[in-house]
mmCIF file with all atom_site columns, C-alpha atoms in Angstrom:
data_model
loop_
_atom_site.group_PDB
_atom_site.id
_atom_site.type_symbol
_atom_site.label_atom_id
_atom_site.label_alt_id
_atom_site.label_comp_id
_atom_site.label_asym_id
_atom_site.label_entity_id
_atom_site.label_seq_id
_atom_site.pdbx_PDB_ins_code
_atom_site.Cartn_x
_atom_site.Cartn_y
_atom_site.Cartn_z
_atom_site.occupancy
_atom_site.B_iso_or_equiv
_atom_site.pdbx_formal_charge
_atom_site.auth_seq_id
_atom_site.auth_comp_id
_atom_site.auth_asym_id
_atom_site.auth_atom_id
_atom_site.pdbx_PDB_model_num
ATOM 1   C CA . ILE A 1 1   ? 222.440 290.578 -173.168 1.00 0.00 ? 228 ILE A CA 1
ATOM 2   C CA . VAL A 1 2   ? 222.339 294.345 -173.737 1.00 0.00 ? 229 VAL A CA 1
ATOM 3   C CA . LYS A 1 3   ? 218.928 294.186 -175.416 1.00 0.00 ? 230 LYS A CA 1
ATOM 4   C CA . GLU A 1 4   ? 217.455 292.161 -172.566 1.00 0.00 ? 231 GLU A CA 1
ATOM 5   C CA . LEU A 1 5   ? 218.963 294.487 -169.947 1.00 0.00 ? 232 LEU A CA 1
ATOM 6   C CA . VAL A 1 6   ? 217.580 297.582 -171.685 1.00 0.00 ? 233 VAL A CA 1
ATOM 7   C CA . VAL A 1 7   ? 214.070 296.140 -171.989 1.00 0.00 ? 234 VAL A CA 1
ATOM 8   C CA . ALA A 1 8   ? 214.072 294.781 -168.431 1.00 0.00 ? 235 ALA A CA 1
ATOM 9   C CA . SER A 1 9   ? 215.373 298.119 -167.130 1.00 0.00 ? 236 SER A CA 1
ATOM 10  C CA . GLY A 1 10  ? 212.318 299.752 -168.661 1.00 0.00 ? 237 GLY A CA 1
ATOM 11  C CA . TYR A 1 11  ? 210.115 297.686 -166.341 1.00 0.00 ? 238 TYR A CA 1
ATOM 12  C CA . LEU A 1 12  ? 212.247 298.671 -163.365 1.00 0.00 ? 239 LEU A CA 1
ATOM 13  C CA . PHE A 1 13  ? 212.375 302.387 -164.143 1.00 0.00 ? 240 PHE A CA 1
ATOM 14  C CA . THR A 1 14  ? 208.693 302.758 -165.045 1.00 0.00 ? 241 THR A CA 1
ATOM 15  C CA . THR A 1 15  ? 207.734 301.004 -161.819 1.00 0.00 ? 242 THR A CA 1
ATOM 16  C CA . LEU A 1 16  ? 210.034 303.200 -159.735 1.00 0.00 ? 243 LEU A CA 1
ATOM 17  C CA . ILE A 1 17  ? 208.994 306.424 -161.473 1.00 0.00 ? 244 ILE A CA 1
ATOM 18  C CA . GLY A 1 18  ? 205.298 305.555 -161.199 1.00 0.00 ? 245 GLY A CA 1
ATOM 19  C CA . GLY A 1 19  ? 205.635 304.596 -157.534 1.00 0.00 ? 246 GLY A CA 1
ATOM 20  C CA . VAL A 1 20  ? 207.477 307.803 -156.648 1.00 0.00 ? 247 VAL A CA 1
ATOM 21  C CA . ALA A 1 21  ? 204.963 309.874 -158.651 1.00 0.00 ? 248 ALA A CA 1
ATOM 22  C CA . VAL A 1 22  ? 202.070 308.377 -156.673 1.00 0.00 ? 249 VAL A CA 1
ATOM 23  C CA . THR A 1 23  ? 203.591 308.274 -153.178 1.00 0.00 ? 250 THR A CA 1
ATOM 24  C CA . GLY A 1 24  ? 206.149 311.068 -153.346 1.00 0.00 ? 251 GLY A CA 1
ATOM 25  C CA . VAL A 1 25  ? 208.912 308.824 -151.965 1.00 0.00 ? 252 VAL A CA 1
ATOM 26  C CA . LEU A 1 26  ? 210.537 305.543 -152.935 1.00 0.00 ? 253 LEU A CA 1
ATOM 27  C CA . GLN A 1 27  ? 208.669 302.924 -150.912 1.00 0.00 ? 254 GLN A CA 1
ATOM 28  C CA . PRO A 1 28  ? 210.161 299.446 -150.272 1.00 0.00 ? 255 PRO A CA 1
ATOM 29  C CA . THR A 1 29  ? 207.063 297.921 -151.871 1.00 0.00 ? 256 THR A CA 1
ATOM 30  C CA . VAL A 1 30  ? 207.676 299.860 -155.087 1.00 0.00 ? 257 VAL A CA 1
ATOM 31  C CA . LEU A 1 31  ? 211.371 298.953 -155.133 1.00 0.00 ? 258 LEU A CA 1
ATOM 32  C CA . TYR A 1 32  ? 210.538 295.274 -154.608 1.00 0.00 ? 259 TYR A CA 1
ATOM 33  C CA . ALA A 1 33  ? 207.952 295.378 -157.402 1.00 0.00 ? 260 ALA A CA 1
ATOM 34  C CA . GLY A 1 34  ? 210.420 297.026 -159.771 1.00 0.00 ? 261 GLY A CA 1
ATOM 35  C CA . VAL A 1 35  ? 213.126 294.460 -159.042 1.00 0.00 ? 262 VAL A CA 1
ATOM 36  C CA . VAL A 1 36  ? 210.666 291.571 -159.488 1.00 0.00 ? 263 VAL A CA 1
ATOM 37  C CA . TYR A 1 37  ? 209.432 292.943 -162.818 1.00 0.00 ? 264 TYR A CA 1
ATOM 38  C CA . PHE A 1 38  ? 213.029 293.523 -163.957 1.00 0.00 ? 265 PHE A CA 1
ATOM 39  C CA . PHE A 1 39  ? 214.088 289.950 -163.252 1.00 0.00 ? 266 PHE A CA 1
ATOM 40  C CA . PHE A 1 40  ? 210.850 288.427 -164.555 1.00 0.00 ? 267 PHE A CA 1
ATOM 41  C CA . SER A 1 41  ? 211.426 290.239 -167.829 1.00 0.00 ? 268 SER A CA 1
ATOM 42  C CA . PHE A 1 42  ? 215.158 289.502 -167.983 1.00 0.00 ? 269 PHE A CA 1
ATOM 43  C CA . MET A 1 43  ? 214.784 285.811 -167.124 1.00 0.00 ? 270 MET A CA 1
ATOM 44  C CA . GLY A 1 44  ? 211.530 285.157 -168.985 1.00 0.00 ? 271 GLY A CA 1
ATOM 45  C CA . MET A 1 45  ? 211.979 287.148 -172.170 1.00 0.00 ? 272 MET A CA 1
ATOM 46  C CA . PRO A 1 46  ? 214.471 284.762 -173.865 1.00 0.00 ? 273 PRO A CA 1
ATOM 47  C CA . ALA A 1 47  ? 212.213 281.745 -173.332 1.00 0.00 ? 274 ALA A CA 1
ATOM 48  C CA . PHE A 1 48  ? 208.760 283.195 -173.930 1.00 0.00 ? 275 PHE A CA 1
ATOM 49  C CA . HIS A 1 49  ? 208.978 286.396 -175.901 1.00 0.00 ? 276 HIS A CA 1
ATOM 50  C CA . ASP A 1 50  ? 212.141 286.441 -177.995 1.00 0.00 ? 277 ASP A CA 1
ATOM 51  C CA . ILE A 1 51  ? 211.857 282.780 -178.981 1.00 0.00 ? 278 ILE A CA 1
ATOM 52  C CA . THR A 1 52  ? 209.224 283.708 -181.565 1.00 0.00 ? 279 THR A CA 1
ATOM 53  C CA . ASP A 1 53  ? 211.696 285.583 -183.791 1.00 0.00 ? 280 ASP A CA 1
ATOM 54  C CA . VAL A 1 54  ? 214.936 283.626 -183.362 1.00 0.00 ? 281 VAL A CA 1
ATOM 55  C CA . LYS A 1 55  ? 215.163 282.767 -187.063 1.00 0.00 ? 282 LYS A CA 1
ATOM 56  C CA . GLU A 1 56  ? 214.893 286.438 -188.042 1.00 0.00 ? 283 GLU A CA 1
ATOM 57  C CA . ASP A 1 57  ? 217.506 287.416 -185.437 1.00 0.00 ? 284 ASP A CA 1
ATOM 58  C CA . GLU A 1 58  ? 219.878 284.778 -186.812 1.00 0.00 ? 285 GLU A CA 1
ATOM 59  C CA . ILE A 1 59  ? 219.325 285.956 -190.410 1.00 0.00 ? 286 ILE A CA 1
ATOM 60  C CA . TYR A 1 60  ? 220.196 289.556 -189.478 1.00 0.00 ? 287 TYR A CA 1
ATOM 61  C CA . GLY A 1 61  ? 223.016 288.612 -187.102 1.00 0.00 ? 288 GLY A CA 1
ATOM 62  C CA . VAL A 1 62  ? 221.290 289.816 -183.942 1.00 0.00 ? 289 VAL A CA 1
ATOM 63  C CA . ARG A 1 63  ? 222.713 287.893 -180.987 1.00 0.00 ? 290 ARG A CA 1
ATOM 64  C CA . THR A 1 64  ? 220.023 288.006 -178.308 1.00 0.00 ? 291 THR A CA 1
ATOM 65  C CA . MET A 1 65  ? 219.941 285.601 -175.381 1.00 0.00 ? 292 MET A CA 1
ATOM 66  C CA . ALA A 1 66  ? 217.201 283.708 -177.211 1.00 0.00 ? 293 ALA A CA 1
ATOM 67  C CA . VAL A 1 67  ? 219.620 283.070 -180.073 1.00 0.00 ? 294 VAL A CA 1
ATOM 68  C CA . VAL A 1 68  ? 222.732 282.309 -178.025 1.00 0.00 ? 295 VAL A CA 1
ATOM 69  C CA . LEU A 1 69  ? 221.312 280.170 -175.196 1.00 0.00 ? 296 LEU A CA 1
ATOM 70  C CA . LYS A 1 70  ? 220.028 276.630 -175.559 1.00 0.00 ? 297 LYS A CA 1
ATOM 71  C CA . TRP A 1 71  ? 216.335 276.002 -174.908 1.00 0.00 ? 298 TRP A CA 1
ATOM 72  C CA . ARG A 1 72  ? 216.963 274.203 -171.623 1.00 0.00 ? 299 ARG A CA 1
ATOM 73  C CA . THR A 1 73  ? 219.103 277.069 -170.313 1.00 0.00 ? 300 THR A CA 1
ATOM 74  C CA . LYS A 1 74  ? 216.406 279.628 -171.119 1.00 0.00 ? 301 LYS A CA 1
ATOM 75  C CA . VAL A 1 75  ? 213.747 277.602 -169.309 1.00 0.00 ? 302 VAL A CA 1
ATOM 76  C CA . LEU A 1 76  ? 216.039 276.925 -166.348 1.00 0.00 ? 303 LEU A CA 1
ATOM 77  C CA . MET A 1 77  ? 216.699 280.676 -166.008 1.00 0.00 ? 304 MET A CA 1
ATOM 78  C CA . LEU A 1 78  ? 212.976 281.333 -165.673 1.00 0.00 ? 305 LEU A CA 1
ATOM 79  C CA . MET A 1 79  ? 212.538 278.387 -163.294 1.00 0.00 ? 306 MET A CA 1
ATOM 80  C CA . PHE A 1 80  ? 215.368 279.725 -161.124 1.00 0.00 ? 307 PHE A CA 1
ATOM 81  C CA . PHE A 1 81  ? 213.720 283.151 -160.928 1.00 0.00 ? 308 PHE A CA 1
ATOM 82  C CA . ILE A 1 82  ? 210.323 281.695 -160.026 1.00 0.00 ? 309 ILE A CA 1
ATOM 83  C CA . LEU A 1 83  ? 211.856 279.479 -157.336 1.00 0.00 ? 310 LEU A CA 1
ATOM 84  C CA . ALA A 1 84  ? 213.804 282.460 -155.988 1.00 0.00 ? 311 ALA A CA 1
ATOM 85  C CA . ILE A 1 85  ? 210.755 284.702 -155.753 1.00 0.00 ? 312 ILE A CA 1
ATOM 86  C CA . MET A 1 86  ? 208.712 281.862 -154.230 1.00 0.00 ? 313 MET A CA 1
ATOM 87  C CA . THR A 1 87  ? 211.403 281.535 -151.548 1.00 0.00 ? 314 THR A CA 1
ATOM 88  C CA . VAL A 1 88  ? 212.120 285.206 -150.872 1.00 0.00 ? 315 VAL A CA 1
ATOM 89  C CA . THR A 1 89  ? 208.559 286.563 -150.782 1.00 0.00 ? 316 THR A CA 1
ATOM 90  C CA . PRO A 1 90  ? 207.200 284.534 -147.812 1.00 0.00 ? 317 PRO A CA 1
ATOM 91  C CA . PHE A 1 91  ? 210.210 285.525 -145.699 1.00 0.00 ? 318 PHE A CA 1
ATOM 92  C CA . THR A 1 92  ? 210.262 289.236 -146.546 1.00 0.00 ? 319 THR A CA 1
ATOM 93  C CA . TYR A 1 93  ? 206.684 290.344 -147.232 1.00 0.00 ? 320 TYR A CA 1
ATOM 94  C CA . THR A 1 94  ? 206.002 291.834 -143.789 1.00 0.00 ? 321 THR A CA 1
ATOM 95  C CA . ALA A 1 95  ? 209.361 293.634 -143.629 1.00 0.00 ? 322 ALA A CA 1
ATOM 96  C CA . LEU A 1 96  ? 208.632 295.200 -147.030 1.00 0.00 ? 323 LEU A CA 1
ATOM 97  C CA . GLY A 1 97  ? 205.151 296.360 -146.027 1.00 0.00 ? 324 GLY A CA 1
ATOM 98  C CA . PHE A 1 98  ? 203.000 293.819 -147.870 1.00 0.00 ? 325 PHE A CA 1
ATOM 99  C CA . ASN A 1 99  ? 200.140 291.770 -146.439 1.00 0.00 ? 326 ASN A CA 1
ATOM 100 C CA . VAL A 1 100 ? 199.704 287.993 -146.691 1.00 0.00 ? 327 VAL A CA 1
ATOM 101 C CA . VAL A 1 101 ? 198.094 288.116 -150.155 1.00 0.00 ? 328 VAL A CA 1
ATOM 102 C CA . LEU A 1 102 ? 201.455 288.499 -151.898 1.00 0.00 ? 329 LEU A CA 1
ATOM 103 C CA . PRO A 1 103 ? 203.172 285.316 -150.680 1.00 0.00 ? 330 PRO A CA 1
ATOM 104 C CA . ILE A 1 104 ? 200.021 283.263 -151.221 1.00 0.00 ? 331 ILE A CA 1
ATOM 105 C CA . VAL A 1 105 ? 199.617 284.364 -154.849 1.00 0.00 ? 332 VAL A CA 1
ATOM 106 C CA . THR A 1 106 ? 203.366 284.238 -155.515 1.00 0.00 ? 333 THR A CA 1
ATOM 107 C CA . VAL A 1 107 ? 203.783 280.679 -154.259 1.00 0.00 ? 334 VAL A CA 1
ATOM 108 C CA . ALA A 1 108 ? 200.496 279.257 -155.584 1.00 0.00 ? 335 ALA A CA 1
ATOM 109 C CA . MET A 1 109 ? 200.894 280.646 -159.082 1.00 0.00 ? 336 MET A CA 1
ATOM 110 C CA . GLY A 1 110 ? 204.620 279.879 -159.049 1.00 0.00 ? 337 GLY A CA 1
ATOM 111 C CA . LEU A 1 111 ? 203.818 276.224 -158.463 1.00 0.00 ? 338 LEU A CA 1
ATOM 112 C CA . MET A 1 112 ? 201.347 276.343 -161.341 1.00 0.00 ? 339 MET A CA 1
ATOM 113 C CA . VAL A 1 113 ? 203.948 277.785 -163.729 1.00 0.00 ? 340 VAL A CA 1
ATOM 114 C CA . LEU A 1 114 ? 206.594 275.289 -162.563 1.00 0.00 ? 341 LEU A CA 1
ATOM 115 C CA . ARG A 1 115 ? 204.142 272.471 -163.253 1.00 0.00 ? 342 ARG A CA 1
ATOM 116 C CA . TYR A 1 116 ? 204.349 273.409 -166.931 1.00 0.00 ? 343 TYR A CA 1
ATOM 117 C CA . LEU A 1 117 ? 207.984 274.539 -167.024 1.00 0.00 ? 344 LEU A CA 1
ATOM 118 C CA . ILE A 1 118 ? 209.503 271.321 -165.677 1.00 0.00 ? 345 ILE A CA 1
ATOM 119 C CA . PRO A 1 119 ? 208.365 269.109 -168.580 1.00 0.00 ? 346 PRO A CA 1
ATOM 120 C CA . LEU A 1 120 ? 209.050 271.947 -171.022 1.00 0.00 ? 347 LEU A CA 1
ATOM 121 C CA . SER A 1 121 ? 212.653 272.200 -169.799 1.00 0.00 ? 348 SER A CA 1
ATOM 122 C CA . LYS A 1 122 ? 213.431 268.758 -171.188 1.00 0.00 ? 349 LYS A CA 1
ATOM 123 C CA . ASP A 1 123 ? 212.361 269.422 -174.756 1.00 0.00 ? 350 ASP A CA 1
ATOM 124 C CA . PHE A 1 124 ? 210.600 272.141 -176.747 1.00 0.00 ? 351 PHE A CA 1
ATOM 125 C CA . GLU A 1 125 ? 207.089 271.034 -177.620 1.00 0.00 ? 352 GLU A CA 1
ATOM 126 C CA . ARG A 1 126 ? 204.977 273.730 -179.267 1.00 0.00 ? 353 ARG A CA 1
ATOM 127 C CA . THR A 1 127 ? 201.590 272.925 -177.700 1.00 0.00 ? 354 THR A CA 1
ATOM 128 C CA . LEU A 1 128 ? 203.042 272.747 -174.196 1.00 0.00 ? 355 LEU A CA 1
ATOM 129 C CA . PHE A 1 129 ? 205.071 275.891 -174.889 1.00 0.00 ? 356 PHE A CA 1
ATOM 130 C CA . LEU A 1 130 ? 201.945 277.858 -175.825 1.00 0.00 ? 357 LEU A CA 1
ATOM 131 C CA . LYS A 1 131 ? 200.086 276.654 -172.709 1.00 0.00 ? 358 LYS A CA 1
ATOM 132 C CA . THR A 1 132 ? 203.057 277.438 -170.498 1.00 0.00 ? 359 THR A CA 1
ATOM 133 C CA . ARG A 1 133 ? 203.456 280.900 -171.982 1.00 0.00 ? 360 ARG A CA 1
ATOM 134 C CA . LYS A 1 134 ? 199.795 281.671 -171.254 1.00 0.00 ? 361 LYS A CA 1
ATOM 135 C CA . VAL A 1 135 ? 200.169 280.491 -167.663 1.00 0.00 ? 362 VAL A CA 1
ATOM 136 C CA . ALA A 1 136 ? 203.373 282.517 -167.247 1.00 0.00 ? 363 ALA A CA 1
ATOM 137 C CA . TYR A 1 137 ? 201.650 285.652 -168.579 1.00 0.00 ? 364 TYR A CA 1
ATOM 138 C CA . VAL A 1 138 ? 198.745 285.112 -166.157 1.00 0.00 ? 365 VAL A CA 1
ATOM 139 C CA . TYR A 1 139 ? 201.307 284.734 -163.359 1.00 0.00 ? 366 TYR A CA 1
ATOM 140 C CA . TYR A 1 140 ? 202.941 287.990 -164.397 1.00 0.00 ? 367 TYR A CA 1
ATOM 141 C CA . ILE A 1 141 ? 199.598 289.840 -164.428 1.00 0.00 ? 368 ILE A CA 1
ATOM 142 C CA . LEU A 1 142 ? 198.536 288.318 -161.099 1.00 0.00 ? 369 LEU A CA 1
ATOM 143 C CA . LEU A 1 143 ? 201.830 289.409 -159.544 1.00 0.00 ? 370 LEU A CA 1
ATOM 144 C CA . HIS A 1 144 ? 200.972 292.985 -160.511 1.00 0.00 ? 371 HIS A CA 1
ATOM 145 C CA . ILE A 1 145 ? 197.491 292.705 -159.014 1.00 0.00 ? 372 ILE A CA 1
ATOM 146 C CA . ALA A 1 146 ? 198.758 290.898 -155.916 1.00 0.00 ? 373 ALA A CA 1
ATOM 147 C CA . MET A 1 147 ? 201.369 293.584 -155.261 1.00 0.00 ? 374 MET A CA 1
ATOM 148 C CA . VAL A 1 148 ? 198.723 296.281 -155.349 1.00 0.00 ? 375 VAL A CA 1
ATOM 149 C CA . VAL A 1 149 ? 196.257 294.320 -153.181 1.00 0.00 ? 376 VAL A CA 1
ATOM 150 C CA . ALA A 1 150 ? 199.092 293.340 -150.817 1.00 0.00 ? 377 ALA A CA 1
ATOM 151 C CA . THR A 1 151 ? 199.719 297.002 -149.972 1.00 0.00 ? 378 THR A CA 1
ATOM 152 C CA . LEU A 1 152 ? 196.164 297.450 -148.643 1.00 0.00 ? 379 LEU A CA 1
ATOM 153 C CA . ASP A 1 153 ? 195.418 297.215 -144.940 1.00 0.00 ? 380 ASP A CA 1
ATOM 154 C CA . PHE A 1 154 ? 192.739 294.684 -144.047 1.00 0.00 ? 381 PHE A CA 1
#
């Protein structure tokens, strides 16, 4: 868990530092982005990133979440995060200073990722895993873009 926390904290701190460097103060939008990136990394890394080197971690005795947790648990963690962000964003976007672009992208792309994650949560199937990982990475990138666009005034 320490490895995942350290890596995920990097996303949080770089977002906060970059946001403060640009604006001069810690904006709620920057804090929200940092927290979202932290949890996306923490919840998604065991299922989509660290899964590729589980055998090597086991050989060398490295006990990452990808090694310790069962496949279903890793996928359910990511599904929980996506459902949480899909629920929180539509209710908080105006209070945090975002426009309507953020909840639309968050919910629409979240549904797309869940479409792949639900069948993948039952059993690991390599082809579906690779498709789902691509969709999840696109979701992650679109969240970045949506958070920037959602701070603009229309």
